[in-house]
Coordinates of C-alpha atoms and ligand atoms in Angstrom, one line a residue:
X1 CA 89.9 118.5 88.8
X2 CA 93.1 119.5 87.1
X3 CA 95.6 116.4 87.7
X4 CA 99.0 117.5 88.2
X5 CA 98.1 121.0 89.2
X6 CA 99.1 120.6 92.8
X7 CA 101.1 122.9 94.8
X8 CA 104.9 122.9 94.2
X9 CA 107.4 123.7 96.4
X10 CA 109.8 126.9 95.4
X11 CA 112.8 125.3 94.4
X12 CA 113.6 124.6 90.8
X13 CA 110.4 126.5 89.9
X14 CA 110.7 129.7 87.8
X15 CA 107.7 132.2 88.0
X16 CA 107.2 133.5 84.1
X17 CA 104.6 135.4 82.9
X18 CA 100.8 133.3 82.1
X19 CA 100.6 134.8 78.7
X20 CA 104.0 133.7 77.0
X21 CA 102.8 130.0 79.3
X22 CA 100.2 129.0 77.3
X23 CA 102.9 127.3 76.1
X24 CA 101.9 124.4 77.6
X25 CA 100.0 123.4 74.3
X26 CA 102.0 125.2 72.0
X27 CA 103.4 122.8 69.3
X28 CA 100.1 120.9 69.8
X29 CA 99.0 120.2 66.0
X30 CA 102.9 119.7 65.2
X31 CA 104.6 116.2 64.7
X32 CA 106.8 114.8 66.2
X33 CA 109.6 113.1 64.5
X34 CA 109.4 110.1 65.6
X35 CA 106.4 109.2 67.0
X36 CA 102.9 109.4 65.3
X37 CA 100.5 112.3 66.4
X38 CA 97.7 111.7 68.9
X39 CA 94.4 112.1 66.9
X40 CA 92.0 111.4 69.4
X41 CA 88.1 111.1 68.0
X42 CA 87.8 113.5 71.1
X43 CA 90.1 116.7 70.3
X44 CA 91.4 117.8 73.6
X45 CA 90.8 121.2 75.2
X46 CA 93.2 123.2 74.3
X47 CA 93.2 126.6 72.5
X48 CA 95.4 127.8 69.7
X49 CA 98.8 128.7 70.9
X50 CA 99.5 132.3 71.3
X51 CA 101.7 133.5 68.7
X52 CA 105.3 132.9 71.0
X53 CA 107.2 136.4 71.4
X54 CA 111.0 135.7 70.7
X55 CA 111.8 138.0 73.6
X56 CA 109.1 139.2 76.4
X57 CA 108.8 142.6 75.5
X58 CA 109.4 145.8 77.4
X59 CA 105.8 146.7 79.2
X60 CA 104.6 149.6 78.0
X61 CA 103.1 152.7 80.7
X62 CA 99.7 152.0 80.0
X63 CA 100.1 148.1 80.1
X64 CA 102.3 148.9 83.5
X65 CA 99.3 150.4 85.0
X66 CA 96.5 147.9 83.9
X67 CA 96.2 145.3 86.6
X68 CA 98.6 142.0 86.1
X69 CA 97.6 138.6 85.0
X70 CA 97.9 136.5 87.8
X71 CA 101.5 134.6 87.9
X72 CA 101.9 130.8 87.1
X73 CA 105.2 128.8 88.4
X74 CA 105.7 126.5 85.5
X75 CA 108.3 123.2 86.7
X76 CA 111.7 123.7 84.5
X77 CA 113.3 121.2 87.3
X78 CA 112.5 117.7 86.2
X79 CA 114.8 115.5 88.9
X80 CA 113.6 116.0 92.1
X81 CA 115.4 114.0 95.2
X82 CA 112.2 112.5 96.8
X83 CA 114.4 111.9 99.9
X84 CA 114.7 115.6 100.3
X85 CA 111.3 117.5 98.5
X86 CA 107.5 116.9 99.0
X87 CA 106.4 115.9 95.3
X88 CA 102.7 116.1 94.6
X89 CA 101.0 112.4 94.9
X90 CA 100.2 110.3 91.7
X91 CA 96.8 108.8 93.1
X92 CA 95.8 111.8 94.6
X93 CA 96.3 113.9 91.7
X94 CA 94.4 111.4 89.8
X95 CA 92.0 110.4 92.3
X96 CA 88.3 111.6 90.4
X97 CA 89.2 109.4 87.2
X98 CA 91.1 105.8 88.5
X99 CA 93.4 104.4 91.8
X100 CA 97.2 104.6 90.0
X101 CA 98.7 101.0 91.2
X102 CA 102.7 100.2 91.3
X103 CA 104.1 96.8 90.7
X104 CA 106.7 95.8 93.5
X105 CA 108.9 93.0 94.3
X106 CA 109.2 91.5 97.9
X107 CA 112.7 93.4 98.3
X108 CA 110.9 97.3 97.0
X109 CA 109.3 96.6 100.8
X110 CA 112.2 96.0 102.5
X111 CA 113.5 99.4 101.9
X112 CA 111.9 102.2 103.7
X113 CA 112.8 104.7 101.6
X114 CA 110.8 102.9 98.9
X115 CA 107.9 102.3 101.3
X116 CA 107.8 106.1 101.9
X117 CA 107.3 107.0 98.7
X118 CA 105.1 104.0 97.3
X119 CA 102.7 105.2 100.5
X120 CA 102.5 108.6 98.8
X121 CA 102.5 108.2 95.2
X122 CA 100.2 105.0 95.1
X123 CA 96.6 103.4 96.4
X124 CA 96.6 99.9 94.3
X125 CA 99.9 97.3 94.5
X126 CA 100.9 94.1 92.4
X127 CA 102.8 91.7 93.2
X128 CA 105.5 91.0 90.5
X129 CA 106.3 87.7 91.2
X130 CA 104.8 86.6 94.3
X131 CA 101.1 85.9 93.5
X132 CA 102.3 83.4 90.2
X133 CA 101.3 79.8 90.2
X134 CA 105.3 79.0 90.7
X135 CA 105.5 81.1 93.6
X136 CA 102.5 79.8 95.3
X137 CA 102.5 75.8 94.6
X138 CA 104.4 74.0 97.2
X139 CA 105.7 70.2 95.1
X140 CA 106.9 68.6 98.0
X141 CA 103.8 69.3 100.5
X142 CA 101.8 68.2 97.3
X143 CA 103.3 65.3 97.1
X144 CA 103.7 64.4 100.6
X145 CA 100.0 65.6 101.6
X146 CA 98.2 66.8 98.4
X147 CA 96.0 64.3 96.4
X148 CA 96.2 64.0 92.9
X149 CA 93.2 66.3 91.6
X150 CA 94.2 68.9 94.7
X151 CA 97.6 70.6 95.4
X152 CA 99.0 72.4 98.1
X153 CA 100.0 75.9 98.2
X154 CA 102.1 77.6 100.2
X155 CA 101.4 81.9 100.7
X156 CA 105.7 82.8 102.3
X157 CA 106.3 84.7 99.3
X158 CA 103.0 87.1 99.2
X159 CA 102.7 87.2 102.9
X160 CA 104.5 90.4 103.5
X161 CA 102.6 92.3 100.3
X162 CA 99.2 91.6 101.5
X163 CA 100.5 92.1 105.3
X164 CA 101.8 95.8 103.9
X165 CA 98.8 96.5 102.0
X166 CA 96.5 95.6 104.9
X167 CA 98.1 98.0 107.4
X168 CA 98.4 100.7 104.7
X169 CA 94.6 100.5 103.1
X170 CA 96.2 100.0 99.9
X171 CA 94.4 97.8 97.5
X172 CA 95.9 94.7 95.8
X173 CA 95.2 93.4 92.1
X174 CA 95.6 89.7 92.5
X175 CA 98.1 88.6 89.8
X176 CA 97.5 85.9 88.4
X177 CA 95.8 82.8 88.6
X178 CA 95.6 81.0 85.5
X179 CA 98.9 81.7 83.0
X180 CA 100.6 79.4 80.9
X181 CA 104.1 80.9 82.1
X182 CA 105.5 80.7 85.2
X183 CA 103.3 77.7 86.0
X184 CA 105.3 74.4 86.7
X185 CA 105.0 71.6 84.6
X186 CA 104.8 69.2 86.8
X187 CA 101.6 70.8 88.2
X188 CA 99.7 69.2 84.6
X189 CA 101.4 65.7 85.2
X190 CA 100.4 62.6 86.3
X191 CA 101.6 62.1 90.1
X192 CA 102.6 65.4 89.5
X193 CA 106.1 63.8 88.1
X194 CA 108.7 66.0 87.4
X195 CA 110.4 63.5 85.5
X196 CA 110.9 63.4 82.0
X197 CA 108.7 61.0 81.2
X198 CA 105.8 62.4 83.0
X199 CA 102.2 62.4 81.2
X200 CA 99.6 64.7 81.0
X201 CA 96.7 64.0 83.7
X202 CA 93.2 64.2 81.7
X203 CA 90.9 67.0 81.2
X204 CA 89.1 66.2 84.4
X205 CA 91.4 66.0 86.7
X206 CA 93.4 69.2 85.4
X207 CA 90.3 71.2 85.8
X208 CA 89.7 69.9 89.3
X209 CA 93.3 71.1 90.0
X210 CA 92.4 74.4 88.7
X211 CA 89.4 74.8 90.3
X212 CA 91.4 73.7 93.4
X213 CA 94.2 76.2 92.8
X214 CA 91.8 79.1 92.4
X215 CA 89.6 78.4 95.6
X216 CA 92.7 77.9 97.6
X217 CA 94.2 81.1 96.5
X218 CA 91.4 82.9 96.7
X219 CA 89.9 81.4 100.4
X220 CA 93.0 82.1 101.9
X221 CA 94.1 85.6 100.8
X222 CA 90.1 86.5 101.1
X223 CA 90.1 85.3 104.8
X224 CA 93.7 86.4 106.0
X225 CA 93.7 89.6 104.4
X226 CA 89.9 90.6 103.9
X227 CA 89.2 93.5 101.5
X228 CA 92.9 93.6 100.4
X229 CA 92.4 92.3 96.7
X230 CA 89.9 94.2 94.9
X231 CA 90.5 92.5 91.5
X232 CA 91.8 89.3 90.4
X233 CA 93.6 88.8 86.7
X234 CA 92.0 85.4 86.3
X235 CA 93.5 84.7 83.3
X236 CA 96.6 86.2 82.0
X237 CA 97.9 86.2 77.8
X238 CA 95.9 83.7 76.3
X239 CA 95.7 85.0 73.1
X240 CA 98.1 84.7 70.3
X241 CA 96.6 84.9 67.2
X242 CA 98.6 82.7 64.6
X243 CA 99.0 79.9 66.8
X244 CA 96.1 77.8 64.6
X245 CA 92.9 78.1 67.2
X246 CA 90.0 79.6 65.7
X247 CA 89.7 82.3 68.3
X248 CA 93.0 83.2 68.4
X249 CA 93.6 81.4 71.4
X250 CA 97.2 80.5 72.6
X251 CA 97.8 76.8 72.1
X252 CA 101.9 76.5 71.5
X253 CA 103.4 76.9 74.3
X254 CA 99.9 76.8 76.6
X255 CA 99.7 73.6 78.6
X256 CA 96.3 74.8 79.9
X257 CA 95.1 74.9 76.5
X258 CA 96.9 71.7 75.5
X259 CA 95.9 69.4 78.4
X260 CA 91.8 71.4 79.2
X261 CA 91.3 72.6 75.8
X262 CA 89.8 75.8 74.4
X263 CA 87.4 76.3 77.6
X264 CA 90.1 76.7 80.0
X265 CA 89.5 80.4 80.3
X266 CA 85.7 80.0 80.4
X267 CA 85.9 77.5 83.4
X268 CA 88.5 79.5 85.3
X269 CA 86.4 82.4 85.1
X270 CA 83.8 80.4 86.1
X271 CA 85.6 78.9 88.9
X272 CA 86.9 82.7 90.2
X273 CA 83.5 83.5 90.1
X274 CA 82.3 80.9 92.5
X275 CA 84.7 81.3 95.2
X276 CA 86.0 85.2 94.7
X277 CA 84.3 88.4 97.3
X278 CA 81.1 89.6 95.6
X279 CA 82.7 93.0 95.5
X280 CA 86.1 91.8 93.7
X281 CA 86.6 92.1 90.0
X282 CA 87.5 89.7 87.2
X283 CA 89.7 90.1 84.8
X284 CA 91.2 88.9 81.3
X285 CA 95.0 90.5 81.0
X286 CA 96.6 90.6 78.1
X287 CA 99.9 92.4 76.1
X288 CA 100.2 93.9 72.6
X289 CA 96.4 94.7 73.3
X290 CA 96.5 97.5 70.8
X291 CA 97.3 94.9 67.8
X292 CA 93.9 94.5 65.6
X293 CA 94.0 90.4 65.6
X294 CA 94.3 90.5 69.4
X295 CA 92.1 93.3 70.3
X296 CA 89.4 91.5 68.2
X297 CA 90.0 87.9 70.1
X298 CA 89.9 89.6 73.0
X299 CA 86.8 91.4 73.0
X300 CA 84.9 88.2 71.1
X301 CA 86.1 86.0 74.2
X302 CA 85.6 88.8 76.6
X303 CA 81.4 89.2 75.4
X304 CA 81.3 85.4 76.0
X305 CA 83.0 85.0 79.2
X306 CA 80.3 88.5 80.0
X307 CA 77.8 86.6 78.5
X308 CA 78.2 83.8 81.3
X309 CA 78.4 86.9 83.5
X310 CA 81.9 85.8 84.9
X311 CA 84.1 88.7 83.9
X312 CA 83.9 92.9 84.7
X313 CA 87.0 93.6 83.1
X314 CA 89.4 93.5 80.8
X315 CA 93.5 94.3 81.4
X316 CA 95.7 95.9 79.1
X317 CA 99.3 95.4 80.3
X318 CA 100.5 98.3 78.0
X319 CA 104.7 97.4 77.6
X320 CA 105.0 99.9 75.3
X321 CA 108.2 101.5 72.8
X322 CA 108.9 105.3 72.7
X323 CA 106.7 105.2 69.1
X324 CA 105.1 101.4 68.7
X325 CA 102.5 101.4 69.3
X326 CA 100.9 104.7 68.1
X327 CA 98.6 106.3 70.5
X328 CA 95.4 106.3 67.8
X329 CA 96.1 102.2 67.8
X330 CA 96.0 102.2 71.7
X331 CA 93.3 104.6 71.7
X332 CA 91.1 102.1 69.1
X333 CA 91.7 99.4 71.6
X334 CA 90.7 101.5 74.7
X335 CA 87.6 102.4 73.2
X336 CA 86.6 99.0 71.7
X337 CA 87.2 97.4 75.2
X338 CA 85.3 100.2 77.1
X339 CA 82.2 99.2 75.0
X340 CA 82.1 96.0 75.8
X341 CA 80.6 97.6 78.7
X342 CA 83.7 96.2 81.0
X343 CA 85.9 97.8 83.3
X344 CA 89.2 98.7 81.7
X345 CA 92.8 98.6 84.2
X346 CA 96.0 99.8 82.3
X347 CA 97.7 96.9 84.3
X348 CA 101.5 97.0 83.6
X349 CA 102.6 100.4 82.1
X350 CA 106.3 101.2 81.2
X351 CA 107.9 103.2 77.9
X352 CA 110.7 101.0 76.7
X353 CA 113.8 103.6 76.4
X354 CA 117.3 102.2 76.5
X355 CA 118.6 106.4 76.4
X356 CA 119.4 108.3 79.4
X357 CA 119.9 111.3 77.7
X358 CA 118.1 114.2 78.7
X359 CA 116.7 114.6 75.8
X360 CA 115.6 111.2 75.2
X361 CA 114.1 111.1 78.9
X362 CA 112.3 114.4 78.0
X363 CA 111.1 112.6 75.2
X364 CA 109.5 110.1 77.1
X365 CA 107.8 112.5 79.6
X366 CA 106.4 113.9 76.5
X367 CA 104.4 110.0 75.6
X368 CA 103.9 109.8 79.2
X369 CA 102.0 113.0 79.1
X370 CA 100.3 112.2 75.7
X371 CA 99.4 108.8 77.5
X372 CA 97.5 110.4 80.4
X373 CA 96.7 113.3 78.4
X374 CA 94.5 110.4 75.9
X375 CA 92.9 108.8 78.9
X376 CA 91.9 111.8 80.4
X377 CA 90.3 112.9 77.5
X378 CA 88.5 109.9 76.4
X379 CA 87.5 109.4 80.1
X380 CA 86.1 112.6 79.8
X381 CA 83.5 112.4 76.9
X382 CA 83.0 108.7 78.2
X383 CA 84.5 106.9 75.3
X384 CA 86.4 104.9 77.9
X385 CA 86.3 103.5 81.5
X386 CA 89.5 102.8 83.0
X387 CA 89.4 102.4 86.9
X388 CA 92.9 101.7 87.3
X389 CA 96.5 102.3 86.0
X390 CA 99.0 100.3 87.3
X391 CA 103.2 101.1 87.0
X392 CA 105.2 98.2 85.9
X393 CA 107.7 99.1 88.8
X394 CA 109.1 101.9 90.9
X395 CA 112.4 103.2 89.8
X396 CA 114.4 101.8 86.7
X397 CA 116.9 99.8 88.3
X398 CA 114.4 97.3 89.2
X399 CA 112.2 97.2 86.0
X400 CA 111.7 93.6 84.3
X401 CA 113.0 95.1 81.4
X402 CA 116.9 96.2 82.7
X403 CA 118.4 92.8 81.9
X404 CA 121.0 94.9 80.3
X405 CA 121.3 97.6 83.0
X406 CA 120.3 100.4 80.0
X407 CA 116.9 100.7 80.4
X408 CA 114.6 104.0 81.5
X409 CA 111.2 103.0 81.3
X410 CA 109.7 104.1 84.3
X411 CA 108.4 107.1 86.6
X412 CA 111.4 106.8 88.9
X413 CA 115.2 106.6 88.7
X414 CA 117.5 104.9 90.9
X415 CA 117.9 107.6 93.1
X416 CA 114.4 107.5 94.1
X417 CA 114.4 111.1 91.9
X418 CA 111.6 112.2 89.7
X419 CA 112.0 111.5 85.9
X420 CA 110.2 114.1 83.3
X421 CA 107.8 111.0 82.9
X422 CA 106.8 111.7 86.7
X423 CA 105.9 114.9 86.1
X424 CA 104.2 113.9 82.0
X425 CA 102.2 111.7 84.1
X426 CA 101.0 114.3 86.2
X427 CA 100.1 116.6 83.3
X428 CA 102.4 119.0 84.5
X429 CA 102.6 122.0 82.4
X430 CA 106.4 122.1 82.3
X431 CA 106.5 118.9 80.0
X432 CA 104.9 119.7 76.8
X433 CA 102.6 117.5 74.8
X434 CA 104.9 117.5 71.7
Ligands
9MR501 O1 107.9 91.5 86.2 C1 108.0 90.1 86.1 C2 109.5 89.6 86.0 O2 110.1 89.9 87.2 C3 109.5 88.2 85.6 O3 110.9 87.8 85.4 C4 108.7 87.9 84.4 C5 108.7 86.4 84.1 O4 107.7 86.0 83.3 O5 107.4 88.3 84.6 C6 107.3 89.7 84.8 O6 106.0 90.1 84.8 C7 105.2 89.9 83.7 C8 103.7 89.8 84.1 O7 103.6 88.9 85.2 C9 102.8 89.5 83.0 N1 103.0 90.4 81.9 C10 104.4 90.5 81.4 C11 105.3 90.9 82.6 C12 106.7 91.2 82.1 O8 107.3 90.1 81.6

């Protein structure tokens, strides 16, 4: 299967001759100013480039009457109006290596516009908000009918996601269960006091308020939505190495680690294991996976929690800069993680670029492309074993990252149009690799 080889519609499509199109790779071995070169331990398919004529030249009478190479459209349009134009699918195009997921808020759903196109591009959905401990624990039913190792949940804000997802037959990653952000305090407290004065519960009563938390989430979205959520991000960044623990282990600013200890992670694994589907996935999620100190605490921790056979895969977020990190450092991390023997999910992908230049943007289809181009590649020689990438949102208005309003990162603009990293995602031979 050739992602991104799908059939285009005419417009914004310019029919050049194949031979001067090899194109495609041409600049391949060059670098590129600023970003470091992919040099993948598996050297991708592609021939030398054909020396590049300045001008096609005039065919001669004998070349006339030789038969023609057969015609390829190569894209030159970039920003296609998905309102008006039929744009080759994401997950389809991808379908024979992993499911491509997209990150939504609530609101994404209440446009139908949105809907449309998240229906056509995607096949797995994460909730970016609405599936966090913050979101889910309801204080004043806990206090009013909770008990203090056991707190009450309420599902309003996920409802509609996993309503959306059932209808559709998309799949959901369950995000996330156990994260020392966006977790209230009061949930580690005594009396679950908000006050300021509160104290910490012990160690035994905060793990029977995880395990608690986990079977509740997981009982109810596994009996009112069945088969929606085929993997759960059980734990999410618990790894900072520098923060004093010998495995690299968050502690700071971690009140899991500070009130449970360094086992948190194992017992919540253990715990998602005992009430989670047989056929849904585990996973550790993590950013800045690609850093040496943090890939190596995460694949130590991810053996053990394997060891105790609680885990299938590992998460790398993947919040990434235009040229940090470089592709061989991502590539190391990929690989390291895939032979742990675990499943591997891109889980939160977006390119950082505060240009809207079309140059710059070009420039970002270009790392998109590599991107795809890398996993493609290493999924091909089975160096790596990713099952799912997942966009950190749908158009760039509404990325997590546009505090400032002056941010590009993802596939989409706020048009709904195509970016060049739509089509660098498809391997589309208009973008080039470099
Ligand atoms: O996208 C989320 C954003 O809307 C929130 O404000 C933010 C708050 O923590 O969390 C964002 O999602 C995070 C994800 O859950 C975990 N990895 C980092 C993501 C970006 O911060």
């Amino acid at each position: 299967m050739q992602p991104g080889r799908l059939g285009w519609k005419k417009n914004g499509v310019c029919v050049l001759l194949a031979g001067i199109l090899v194109l495609g790779a041409a600049g391949c071995g060059e670098k590129n100013g600023d970003e470091t070169k992919i040099t993948p331990s598996v050297q991708p398919e592609i021939t030398e480039p054909a020396p590049q004529p300045t001008e096609p030249a005039e065919p001669t009478r004998a070349a006339a009457a030789e038969p023609t190479e057969p015609v390829k459209e190569v894209r030159t349009n970039f920003y296609v109006s998905t309102l008006d134009e039929e744009i080759p699918s994401l997950s389809e195009a991808w379908k024979d290596y992993f499911s491509v997921g997209i990150a939504l808020t609530a609101n994404d759903l209440r446009n139908e516009l949105k809907e449309e196109l998240i229906l056509q591009q995607f096949n797995s959905m994460t909730c970016g908000n609405e599936m966090k401990a913050d979101a889910l624990l309801d204080r004043a039913k806990t206090l009013s009918e909770g008990t203090e190792n056991c707190p009450v949940l309420s599902f309003k804000s996920c409802d509609g996601m996993l309503q959306f997802c059932m209808e559709h037959g998309i799949k959901m990653r369950g995000h996330t269960l156990v994260w020392h952000s966006q977790v209230p305090e009061w949930f580690f407290m005594e009396g679950y006091s908000n006050q300021k004065d509160a104290v910490f519960v012990s160690r035994e009563v905060m793990l029977e308020r995880m395990e608690n938390y986990i079977r509740q989430v997981m009982e109810y979205v596994n009996t009112t939505y069945p088969g929606v959520v085929y993997a759960w991000d059980v734990v999410n960044e618990a790894i900072a190495p520098g923060d004093g623990d010998p495995d690299g282990m968050r502690v700071e600013d971690s009140l899991w680690y500070q009130v449970i200890g360094a086992d948190f992670v194992d017992k919540a694994f253990e715990y998602a294991r005992k009430y989670a589907d047989p056929e849904q996935k585990l996973f550790y999620n993590d950013f800045n996976t690609y850093e040496p100190a943090k890939r190596l605490a995460i694949v130590k921790l991810a053996n053990r929690i394997k060891e105790q056979g609680n885990i299938d895969g590992i998460g790398m977020q993947s919040h990434i800069g235009m040229s940090y990190p470089s592709l061989d450092d991502f590539e190391t991390a990929l690989c390291k993680f895939s032979e742990t023997g675990l499943e591997v999910h891109i889980t939160e992908l977006d390119i950082n670029l505060d240009s809207n230049t079309e140059e710059d943007l070009m420039k970002e289809g270009k790392r998109y492309k590599r991107l795809f181009f890398l996993l493609k590649n290493l999924m091909d020689n089975n160096k790596a074993n990713v099952t799912n990438v997942t966009l950190w949102g749908l158009t760039d208005d509404g990325s997590w990252l546009n505090k400032d309003g002056k941010r590009y990162p993802l596939l989409f603009n706020q048009l709904l149009e195509t970016k060049p990293a739509f089509w660098g995602a498809l391997l589309d031979d208009g973008i080039p690799l470099y």
